[in-house]
């Protein structure tokens, strides 16, 4: 495996490697750190100017003449004491000056992309961790809370810390898990299980309109976490919204695999999607449907699409949609820069020995991708202030993890490492070589502009991998919030176009934000890809697929 292959190692395999070995491995600068030191040594003038400039600013801080201050949006230093108290102000300014210098040194070194990505991550996380706001004896809010409670806040914080560190994922709790119950507060759109296999349950949702479109939607969620990210609380549920628009909605609820399901690989999951499609066609009495898939579910569905194309069955789809899905995983940010084929092999071997990949480990990986928001923010709230984390449906879903079957883990690792979906025939499922360039069905691709897991520019490349006409939507927010972005969100906006230039930055320049939610745009797109209307069915399932249980089904409760 040459250096180029390592350079294009994909974020999917990096995430899944980290889930096995722990995300903290990425904090080790390794050879990238040595190369950075060597590069700086060859640039003494630039290094000297950086050191002199930093020393000069620190001198101003010491005598109280520095004007350095945090961003007005930096919530860590919102307490007035950071400004009014001379000693705390100097501590803060020293932190800001040295932190900026640390980050600037990475740029000064002029590193190659891979080393730059890794050292930027190390520098930013180091600076984030050393923030005085994380220190219980410097954070003025923590000190005030301790005084107000007679030290009880620190005692509660210690108890919270001990509780969180006792079990995986060993990061500060992000949500009050007592605030929600699946089936009572979340995943409550009415419907029923109309098919149950070893691998999945198929949910059919109850129409709420007098007529429905003839071509139903089959929603394929990721195999990481549970399906109800698509059916959160009422008013924030994609399923509820699409049902209310007159769409027949079916959804796959994956089984949480255990050790005995270790052999389930991509073939198993692609066959499951095909089985679900068969049932949808029979129940809805149609020969076409729209496949809408989220995150890693989109990879499985793309492989399914490749199989349909190869076997002459592509016309079973009237539309193909992807939400925050990476198909071309080359150079997708940090995660592409911190893995290797050796690590991939070792990670696959370990999960095979265990029978599965523990989803709680993956949760820790996701948290450390955004340590400011998902680690240190809750470090202060839970441990320094002694509070409980807030109730938030998305974070509750995020904490409700699932396992990943060992074979699927291994298949995803290989798919990501070799970036196989970009090369025709590089991956085979159910005996079909996958060539996405042969796809002719129209596609709808959604990405999030602040997505830290699936960078939007990488998601954008899907429109050029898939044949057929593509409509690309760039939603506000990050990986999950970009999806869970209902029309009631007054801050929601998106960019959209059927014209997709090769350069994603050109797309960004050509398209101004549109106020509102992409859900509305997607419903309109569905209207042109889901056939005509017909009376809504008065019952769920059919003779061959009787109702087995009310939604949300049984698999969603498996731990």
Coordinates of C-alpha atoms in Angstrom, one line a residue:
X1 CA 0.0 0.0 0.0
X2 CA 1.7 3.2 -1.2
X3 CA 1.7 6.6 0.4
X4 CA -1.0 7.9 -1.9
X5 CA -3.3 5.2 -0.8
X6 CA -2.7 6.2 2.8
X7 CA -3.4 9.8 1.9
X8 CA -6.8 9.0 0.5
X9 CA -7.7 6.8 3.5
X10 CA -11.3 7.6 4.3
X11 CA -13.0 9.1 7.3
X12 CA -15.3 6.0 7.6
X13 CA -12.5 3.7 8.3
X14 CA -10.8 6.2 10.6
X15 CA -13.9 6.5 12.7
X16 CA -14.3 2.8 12.9
X17 CA -10.6 2.3 13.7
X18 CA -10.8 4.9 16.5
X19 CA -13.9 3.2 17.9
X20 CA -11.7 0.1 18.4
X21 CA -8.5 1.7 19.7
X22 CA -10.0 4.8 21.3
X23 CA -10.1 8.4 20.0
X24 CA -7.3 9.6 22.2
X25 CA -4.7 8.0 19.9
X26 CA -5.2 10.9 17.6
X27 CA -3.9 13.2 20.2
X28 CA -0.4 11.7 19.7
X29 CA 1.2 13.8 17.1
X30 CA 3.6 11.0 16.1
X31 CA 5.7 11.4 13.0
X32 CA 3.6 14.5 12.1
X33 CA 4.9 16.2 15.2
X34 CA 8.5 15.4 14.3
X35 CA 8.1 16.6 10.8
X36 CA 6.5 19.8 12.0
X37 CA 9.5 20.4 14.4
X38 CA 11.9 19.7 11.5
X39 CA 10.0 22.1 9.2
X40 CA 10.0 24.9 11.8
X41 CA 13.8 24.3 12.3
X42 CA 14.3 25.1 8.6
X43 CA 12.4 28.4 8.9
X44 CA 14.3 30.2 11.7
X45 CA 13.2 33.6 10.6
X46 CA 9.5 32.9 10.5
X47 CA 9.8 31.0 13.8
X48 CA 11.8 33.9 15.4
X49 CA 9.2 36.4 14.3
X50 CA 6.4 34.2 15.8
X51 CA 8.2 33.8 19.1
X52 CA 9.1 37.5 19.3
X53 CA 5.6 38.6 18.5
X54 CA 4.2 36.3 21.1
X55 CA 6.7 37.4 23.7
X56 CA 5.9 41.0 23.0
X57 CA 2.1 40.5 23.4
X58 CA 2.7 38.5 26.7
X59 CA 4.7 41.5 28.0
X60 CA 1.7 43.7 27.3
X61 CA -0.5 41.3 29.1
X62 CA 1.8 41.4 32.1
X63 CA 1.7 45.2 32.4
X64 CA -2.0 45.4 31.6
X65 CA -1.7 47.0 28.2
X66 CA -2.9 44.2 26.0
X67 CA -6.1 44.6 24.1
X68 CA -6.5 40.9 23.4
X69 CA -10.0 39.6 24.2
X70 CA -12.1 36.6 23.4
X71 CA -14.7 36.5 20.6
X72 CA -18.0 37.9 21.6
X73 CA -19.5 34.5 20.6
X74 CA -17.1 32.5 22.9
X75 CA -19.5 31.3 25.6
X76 CA -16.6 30.0 27.8
X77 CA -15.7 33.5 28.9
X78 CA -19.2 35.1 29.2
X79 CA -18.8 35.7 32.9
X80 CA -18.0 39.4 33.5
X81 CA -15.3 38.4 36.0
X82 CA -13.0 37.4 33.1
X83 CA -12.9 41.1 32.2
X84 CA -13.3 42.9 35.5
X85 CA -10.9 40.9 37.6
X86 CA -7.4 42.0 36.6
X87 CA -5.8 38.7 37.5
X88 CA -8.3 36.6 35.7
X89 CA -8.1 39.0 32.7
X90 CA -4.4 38.4 32.5
X91 CA -4.9 34.6 32.8
X92 CA -7.4 34.7 30.0
X93 CA -5.2 36.9 27.7
X94 CA -2.2 34.7 28.3
X95 CA -4.2 31.7 27.3
X96 CA -5.5 33.5 24.2
X97 CA -2.1 34.7 23.1
X98 CA -0.3 31.4 23.6
X99 CA -3.2 29.4 22.1
X100 CA -3.2 31.5 19.0
X101 CA 0.6 31.2 18.7
X102 CA 0.3 27.4 19.0
X103 CA -2.2 27.2 16.2
X104 CA -0.2 29.6 14.0
X105 CA 2.9 27.5 14.3
X106 CA 1.1 24.7 12.4
X107 CA 0.6 27.1 9.5
X108 CA 4.1 28.5 9.8
X109 CA 5.5 25.0 9.3
X110 CA 4.1 24.6 5.8
X111 CA 3.2 21.0 6.3
X112 CA 1.8 18.6 3.7
X113 CA -2.0 18.1 3.9
X114 CA -2.0 15.0 6.0
X115 CA 0.5 16.3 8.6
X116 CA -1.3 19.7 8.6
X117 CA -4.7 18.1 9.3
X118 CA -3.3 16.0 12.1
X119 CA -1.3 18.7 13.8
X120 CA -4.2 21.2 13.5
X121 CA -6.3 18.7 15.3
X122 CA -3.7 18.2 18.0
X123 CA -3.1 21.9 18.5
X124 CA -6.7 22.8 18.6
X125 CA -7.6 20.1 21.1
X126 CA -4.6 21.0 23.2
X127 CA -5.6 24.6 23.3
X128 CA -9.2 23.7 24.0
X129 CA -8.2 21.4 26.9
X130 CA -6.0 24.0 28.5
X131 CA -8.6 26.7 28.6
X132 CA -8.8 28.3 32.0
X133 CA -12.6 27.9 31.8
X134 CA -12.0 24.2 32.3
X135 CA -10.2 24.7 35.6
X136 CA -12.3 24.5 38.7
X137 CA -10.2 27.0 40.5
X138 CA -10.1 29.6 37.7
X139 CA -13.6 29.4 36.3
X140 CA -15.5 32.3 38.0
X141 CA -18.9 30.7 37.4
X142 CA -17.6 27.5 39.2
X143 CA -16.1 29.5 42.1
X144 CA -19.4 31.5 42.5
X145 CA -21.4 28.3 42.4
X146 CA -19.2 26.7 45.1
X147 CA -19.6 29.8 47.3
X148 CA -23.3 29.9 46.8
X149 CA -23.7 26.2 47.7
X150 CA -21.1 25.9 50.3
X151 CA -19.0 23.6 48.1
X152 CA -21.9 21.3 47.3
X153 CA -21.6 22.0 43.6
X154 CA -18.1 20.6 43.6
X155 CA -19.3 17.5 45.5
X156 CA -22.1 17.0 42.9
X157 CA -19.5 17.5 40.2
X158 CA -17.3 14.8 41.6
X159 CA -20.2 12.5 41.8
X160 CA -21.2 13.2 38.2
X161 CA -17.5 12.6 37.1
X162 CA -17.4 9.3 38.9
X163 CA -20.7 8.2 37.3
X164 CA -19.6 9.2 33.8
X165 CA -16.2 7.6 33.9
X166 CA -17.5 4.3 35.3
X167 CA -19.0 3.2 32.0
X168 CA -18.3 3.7 28.3
X169 CA -18.0 6.1 26.5
X170 CA -16.3 7.8 29.4
X171 CA -17.0 11.3 28.3
X172 CA -19.2 13.8 30.2
X173 CA -22.9 13.0 29.9
X174 CA -24.5 15.3 27.3
X175 CA -28.2 14.7 28.0
X176 CA -30.6 14.1 30.8
X177 CA -31.6 10.6 29.8
X178 CA -34.5 10.5 32.2
X179 CA -36.3 13.2 30.2
X180 CA -37.3 11.0 27.3
X181 CA -38.9 7.6 26.6
X182 CA -38.9 6.0 23.1
X183 CA -42.5 5.3 22.2
X184 CA -43.8 8.0 24.6
X185 CA -41.9 11.2 23.7
X186 CA -39.9 10.1 20.7
X187 CA -40.7 7.8 17.7
X188 CA -44.4 8.2 18.2
X189 CA -45.6 8.8 14.7
X190 CA -48.5 6.3 14.3
X191 CA -47.7 3.2 12.3
X192 CA -47.0 -0.5 12.6
X193 CA -44.5 -3.2 12.0
X194 CA -45.5 -5.0 8.8
X195 CA -42.5 -7.2 8.4
X196 CA -39.9 -8.6 10.8
X197 CA -36.8 -10.5 9.8
X198 CA -33.7 -11.5 11.7
X199 CA -32.0 -8.3 10.5
X200 CA -34.8 -5.6 10.5
X201 CA -38.3 -4.6 11.2
X202 CA -40.2 -2.8 8.5
X203 CA -42.4 0.0 9.8
X204 CA -45.3 1.4 7.7
X205 CA -46.7 4.7 8.9
X206 CA -50.4 5.6 9.0
X207 CA -51.4 8.1 6.3
X208 CA -52.9 11.3 7.6
X209 CA -54.1 12.6 4.2
X210 CA -57.1 11.6 2.2
X211 CA -54.8 10.8 -0.8
X212 CA -51.2 9.6 -1.0
X213 CA -48.7 9.6 -3.8
X214 CA -48.5 6.2 -5.6
X215 CA -44.8 5.7 -5.2
X216 CA -43.9 5.3 -1.5
X217 CA -40.7 6.3 0.3
X218 CA -38.5 3.7 2.0
X219 CA -36.3 5.3 4.6
X220 CA -33.0 3.5 5.4
X221 CA -31.4 4.8 8.5
X222 CA -27.7 4.3 9.5
X223 CA -26.7 1.1 11.2
X224 CA -25.0 3.3 13.9
X225 CA -27.6 4.3 16.5
X226 CA -31.3 3.7 16.1
X227 CA -33.7 4.8 13.4
X228 CA -35.7 7.4 15.4
X229 CA -33.4 10.2 14.4
X230 CA -35.9 10.3 11.6
X231 CA -38.8 10.3 14.0
X232 CA -37.9 12.5 17.0
X233 CA -40.5 14.5 18.9
X234 CA -43.6 15.7 17.1
X235 CA -42.8 18.8 15.1
X236 CA -39.2 17.7 14.7
X237 CA -40.0 14.4 13.0
X238 CA -39.1 13.9 9.3
X239 CA -41.4 10.9 9.2
X240 CA -44.3 12.9 10.6
X241 CA -43.6 15.7 8.1
X242 CA -43.4 13.5 5.1
X243 CA -46.6 11.6 6.1
X244 CA -48.4 14.9 6.5
X245 CA -47.3 15.9 2.9
X246 CA -49.1 12.9 1.4
X247 CA -46.2 10.5 1.1
X248 CA -46.5 6.9 1.9
X249 CA -43.7 6.3 4.3
X250 CA -42.0 3.0 5.2
X251 CA -38.9 2.7 7.3
X252 CA -36.3 0.1 8.2
X253 CA -35.5 -0.4 11.9
X254 CA -32.3 -2.3 12.1
X255 CA -31.8 -5.0 14.8
X256 CA -29.1 -4.3 17.3
X257 CA -26.7 -7.1 16.5
X258 CA -25.1 -9.3 19.2
X259 CA -22.1 -11.6 19.1
X260 CA -24.2 -14.3 17.3
X261 CA -24.8 -11.9 14.4
X262 CA -21.0 -11.3 13.8
X263 CA -21.2 -12.7 10.2
X264 CA -23.6 -10.0 9.1
X265 CA -21.8 -8.0 6.4
X266 CA -22.7 -5.6 3.6
X267 CA -24.3 -8.5 1.6
X268 CA -26.6 -9.1 4.6
X269 CA -27.6 -5.5 4.8
X270 CA -28.0 -4.9 1.1
X271 CA -30.2 -8.0 0.9
X272 CA -32.2 -6.6 3.8
X273 CA -32.9 -3.4 1.8
X274 CA -34.0 -5.5 -1.1
X275 CA -36.3 -7.5 1.1
X276 CA -37.8 -4.3 2.5
X277 CA -38.3 -3.0 -1.1
X278 CA -40.1 -6.2 -2.0
X279 CA -42.5 -5.8 0.9
X280 CA -43.1 -2.1 0.2
X281 CA -44.0 -2.9 -3.5
X282 CA -46.4 -5.6 -2.5
X283 CA -48.1 -3.6 0.3
X284 CA -48.3 -0.3 -1.7
X285 CA -49.3 -2.2 -4.9
X286 CA -46.7 -0.3 -6.9
X287 CA -43.6 -1.1 -9.0
X288 CA -41.7 2.0 -8.0
X289 CA -40.6 3.7 -4.8
X290 CA -38.2 6.4 -3.6
X291 CA -35.2 5.3 -1.5
X292 CA -34.2 7.9 1.1
X293 CA -31.1 7.0 3.2
X294 CA -29.2 8.6 6.0
X295 CA -25.5 8.6 6.8
X296 CA -24.1 5.1 6.7
X297 CA -27.5 3.9 5.5
X298 CA -26.8 5.8 2.3
X299 CA -23.7 3.7 1.7
X300 CA -25.7 0.5 2.0
X301 CA -28.4 1.9 -0.2
X302 CA -25.9 3.1 -2.8
X303 CA -24.5 -0.5 -2.9
X304 CA -28.1 -1.7 -3.3
X305 CA -28.6 0.8 -6.1
X306 CA -25.5 -0.6 -7.8
X307 CA -26.9 -4.1 -7.5
X308 CA -30.2 -3.0 -9.0
X309 CA -28.4 -1.3 -11.9
X310 CA -26.3 -4.4 -12.5
X311 CA -29.3 -6.7 -12.5
X312 CA -31.5 -4.6 -14.7
X313 CA -33.9 -3.6 -11.8
X314 CA -33.0 0.1 -11.5
X315 CA -36.5 1.1 -12.7
X316 CA -37.9 -0.1 -9.3
X317 CA -36.7 3.3 -8.1
X318 CA -38.3 6.6 -9.1
X319 CA -35.9 8.6 -7.0
X320 CA -32.8 8.1 -4.9
X321 CA -32.0 10.4 -1.9
X322 CA -29.0 10.7 0.4
X323 CA -28.8 12.6 3.7
X324 CA -25.3 13.5 5.0
X325 CA -23.7 10.5 3.3
X326 CA -20.1 10.1 2.2
X327 CA -19.6 8.0 -0.9
X328 CA -16.3 9.5 -2.1
X329 CA -14.3 9.6 1.1
X330 CA -11.0 10.9 -0.2
X331 CA -9.5 13.8 1.7
X332 CA -12.5 14.3 3.9
X333 CA -10.7 16.3 6.6
X334 CA -9.0 15.2 9.7
X335 CA -10.4 11.7 9.7
X336 CA -8.7 10.9 6.4
X337 CA -5.4 11.8 7.8
X338 CA -5.0 9.7 10.8
X339 CA -5.3 6.1 9.9
X340 CA -3.4 3.4 8.0
X341 CA -3.9 0.0 6.5
X342 CA -2.2 -1.6 9.4
X343 CA -4.6 0.0 11.9
X344 CA -7.6 -1.0 9.7
X345 CA -6.5 -4.6 9.8
X346 CA -5.9 -4.6 13.5
X347 CA -9.3 -2.9 14.1
X348 CA -11.1 -5.5 12.0
X349 CA -9.3 -8.4 13.8
X350 CA -10.3 -7.0 17.2
X351 CA -14.0 -6.6 16.4
X352 CA -14.0 -10.1 14.9
X353 CA -12.7 -11.4 18.1
X354 CA -15.4 -9.6 20.0
X355 CA -18.2 -10.4 17.5
X356 CA -19.2 -6.7 17.1
X357 CA -18.1 -3.1 17.5
X358 CA -19.4 -1.5 20.6
X359 CA -21.5 1.6 19.7
X360 CA -20.5 3.3 22.9
X361 CA -16.9 3.4 21.7
X362 CA -18.1 5.1 18.5
X363 CA -20.0 7.6 20.6
X364 CA -16.7 8.6 22.3
X365 CA -15.1 9.1 18.9
X366 CA -17.9 11.4 17.7
X367 CA -17.7 13.4 20.9
X368 CA -13.9 14.0 20.6
X369 CA -14.4 15.2 17.0
X370 CA -16.0 18.4 18.5
X371 CA -14.5 18.5 22.0
X372 CA -15.4 22.1 22.6
X373 CA -19.1 21.5 22.2
X374 CA -19.4 17.9 23.1
X375 CA -16.8 17.4 25.8
X376 CA -15.5 20.5 27.5
X377 CA -18.9 22.3 27.5
X378 CA -20.3 19.4 29.5
X379 CA -17.1 19.1 31.6
X380 CA -17.9 22.6 32.9
X381 CA -21.6 22.1 33.3
X382 CA -21.5 18.6 34.9
X383 CA -18.3 18.7 37.0
X384 CA -17.4 22.3 37.7
X385 CA -20.9 23.6 38.2
X386 CA -22.3 20.3 39.5
X387 CA -25.3 20.5 37.2
X388 CA -27.2 17.8 35.2
X389 CA -27.0 18.1 31.4
X390 CA -30.1 19.5 29.7
X391 CA -32.8 17.4 28.0
X392 CA -32.4 17.4 24.2
X393 CA -33.9 14.8 21.9
X394 CA -31.1 14.7 19.4
X395 CA -28.5 14.0 22.2
X396 CA -30.8 11.5 23.8
X397 CA -30.8 9.6 20.5
X398 CA -27.1 10.0 20.2
X399 CA -26.6 8.4 23.6
X400 CA -28.9 5.4 22.6
X401 CA -26.1 3.5 20.9
X402 CA -26.2 0.2 19.0
X403 CA -23.5 -2.3 18.2
X404 CA -22.2 -3.0 14.7
X405 CA -21.7 -6.6 13.5
X406 CA -18.1 -7.5 13.1
X407 CA -18.3 -8.4 9.4
X408 CA -20.1 -5.1 8.6
X409 CA -17.4 -3.3 10.5
X410 CA -14.7 -5.1 8.5
X411 CA -16.6 -4.4 5.2
X412 CA -17.0 -0.7 6.0
X413 CA -13.3 -0.5 6.9
X414 CA -12.2 -1.9 3.6
X415 CA -14.8 0.2 1.7
X416 CA -13.4 3.3 3.3
X417 CA -9.8 2.4 3.1
X418 CA -9.9 1.8 -0.6
X419 CA -12.6 4.4 -1.3
X420 CA -14.1 1.7 -3.4
X421 CA -17.4 3.4 -4.4
X422 CA -15.5 5.9 -6.7
X423 CA -14.0 3.2 -8.9
X424 CA -16.4 1.2 -11.1
X425 CA -16.3 -2.5 -10.1
X426 CA -14.0 -2.0 -7.1
X427 CA -16.6 -3.4 -4.8
X428 CA -19.1 -6.3 -5.3
X429 CA -22.3 -6.9 -3.4
X430 CA -24.5 -10.0 -3.9
X431 CA -22.3 -10.9 -6.9
X432 CA -22.9 -7.5 -8.6
X433 CA -19.9 -5.2 -9.3
X434 CA -21.0 -1.7 -8.3
X435 CA -20.7 1.1 -10.9
X436 CA -22.5 4.2 -9.7
X437 CA -21.7 6.0 -12.9
X438 CA -24.3 3.8 -14.7
X439 CA -27.1 5.1 -12.4
X440 CA -29.8 6.9 -14.3
X441 CA -32.4 7.5 -11.6
X442 CA -32.7 11.1 -10.3
X443 CA -31.0 11.8 -7.0
X444 CA -31.5 14.3 -4.2
X445 CA -28.4 14.8 -2.0
X446 CA -28.4 16.7 1.3
X447 CA -25.3 17.9 3.3
X448 CA -24.7 20.1 6.3
X449 CA -22.4 23.0 6.0
X450 CA -21.0 22.5 9.5
X451 CA -20.9 18.7 9.4
X452 CA -17.8 17.5 11.3
X453 CA -18.3 13.8 10.3
X454 CA -19.3 14.1 6.7
X455 CA -17.8 17.3 5.3
X456 CA -20.3 18.9 2.9
X457 CA -17.7 19.3 0.1
X458 CA -17.1 15.5 0.3
X459 CA -20.9 14.8 0.3
X460 CA -21.1 17.1 -2.8
X461 CA -18.9 14.8 -4.8
X462 CA -21.8 12.2 -4.7
X463 CA -23.6 14.2 -7.4
X464 CA -20.8 13.5 -9.8
X465 CA -20.4 9.9 -8.8
X466 CA -24.1 9.1 -9.5
X467 CA -25.3 9.2 -13.0
X468 CA -28.7 10.8 -13.7
X469 CA -29.8 14.2 -12.7
X470 CA -28.9 15.4 -9.2
X471 CA -30.3 18.1 -7.0
X472 CA -27.9 19.2 -4.2
X473 CA -29.0 20.8 -1.0
X474 CA -26.6 22.4 1.5
X475 CA -28.4 22.8 4.8
X476 CA -27.4 24.9 7.8
X477 CA -25.9 23.2 10.8
X478 CA -23.9 20.0 11.4
X479 CA -24.3 16.3 10.9
X480 CA -27.6 15.7 12.7
X481 CA -29.0 19.2 13.0
X482 CA -28.7 19.6 9.2
X483 CA -31.2 16.7 8.9
X484 CA -33.4 17.5 11.9
X485 CA -34.2 21.0 10.5
X486 CA -38.0 21.4 10.5
X487 CA -39.8 24.3 8.9
X488 CA -40.6 25.7 12.3
X489 CA -36.9 26.4 12.8
X490 CA -36.8 30.1 12.1
X491 CA -33.0 30.0 11.8
X492 CA -33.1 27.3 9.1
X493 CA -31.8 28.0 5.6
X494 CA -30.3 26.1 2.8
X495 CA -28.7 26.4 -0.6
X496 CA -30.1 24.4 -3.5
X497 CA -29.5 23.8 -7.2
X498 CA -30.0 21.3 -9.9
X499 CA -26.8 22.7 -11.5
X500 CA -23.8 21.1 -9.9
X501 CA -20.5 22.4 -11.1
X502 CA -17.4 20.2 -10.5
X503 CA -16.0 22.5 -7.8
X504 CA -18.1 22.5 -4.6
X505 CA -16.9 26.0 -3.9
X506 CA -18.4 27.2 -7.2
X507 CA -21.7 25.7 -6.0
X508 CA -21.3 27.8 -2.8
X509 CA -20.6 30.9 -4.7
X510 CA -23.4 30.4 -7.2
X511 CA -26.2 29.8 -4.8
X512 CA -27.4 32.2 -2.1
X513 CA -29.1 30.8 1.1
X514 CA -32.8 30.3 1.0
X515 CA -34.7 31.0 4.2
X516 CA -36.5 27.9 5.5
X517 CA -36.1 24.2 5.7
X518 CA -34.9 21.8 3.0
X519 CA -37.8 19.5 4.1
X520 CA -40.1 21.8 2.1
X521 CA -38.0 21.6 -0.9
X522 CA -37.7 17.8 -0.6
X523 CA -41.4 17.4 -0.4
X524 CA -41.7 19.3 -3.6
X525 CA -39.1 17.1 -5.2
X526 CA -40.9 14.0 -3.9
X527 CA -44.0 15.4 -5.6
X528 CA -42.3 15.1 -9.0
X529 CA -40.8 11.7 -8.3
X530 CA -43.6 9.8 -6.6
X531 CA -46.2 9.5 -9.3
X532 CA -49.8 10.6 -9.1
X533 CA -52.2 10.4 -6.2
X534 CA -54.6 7.7 -5.0
X535 CA -56.9 7.2 -2.0
X536 CA -54.9 6.6 1.1
X537 CA -55.0 3.0 2.3
X538 CA -57.4 2.5 5.2
X539 CA -55.3 -0.2 6.9
X540 CA -51.6 -1.1 7.2
X541 CA -49.8 -4.1 5.7
X542 CA -51.6 -6.7 3.6
X543 CA -52.5 -10.3 3.7
X544 CA -48.9 -11.4 3.3
X545 CA -47.6 -8.7 5.7
X546 CA -50.0 -8.5 8.6
X547 CA -49.5 -6.0 11.4
X548 CA -47.1 -7.5 13.9
X549 CA -46.8 -4.7 16.4
X550 CA -47.5 -1.0 16.7
X551 CA -44.7 1.5 15.9
X552 CA -42.0 2.0 17.0
X553 CA -41.8 -1.8 17.0
X554 CA -39.6 -4.0 19.2
X555 CA -36.1 -3.9 17.7
X556 CA -35.8 -0.2 18.7
X557 CA -35.9 -1.1 22.4
X558 CA -33.1 -3.7 22.2
X559 CA -30.0 -2.8 24.2

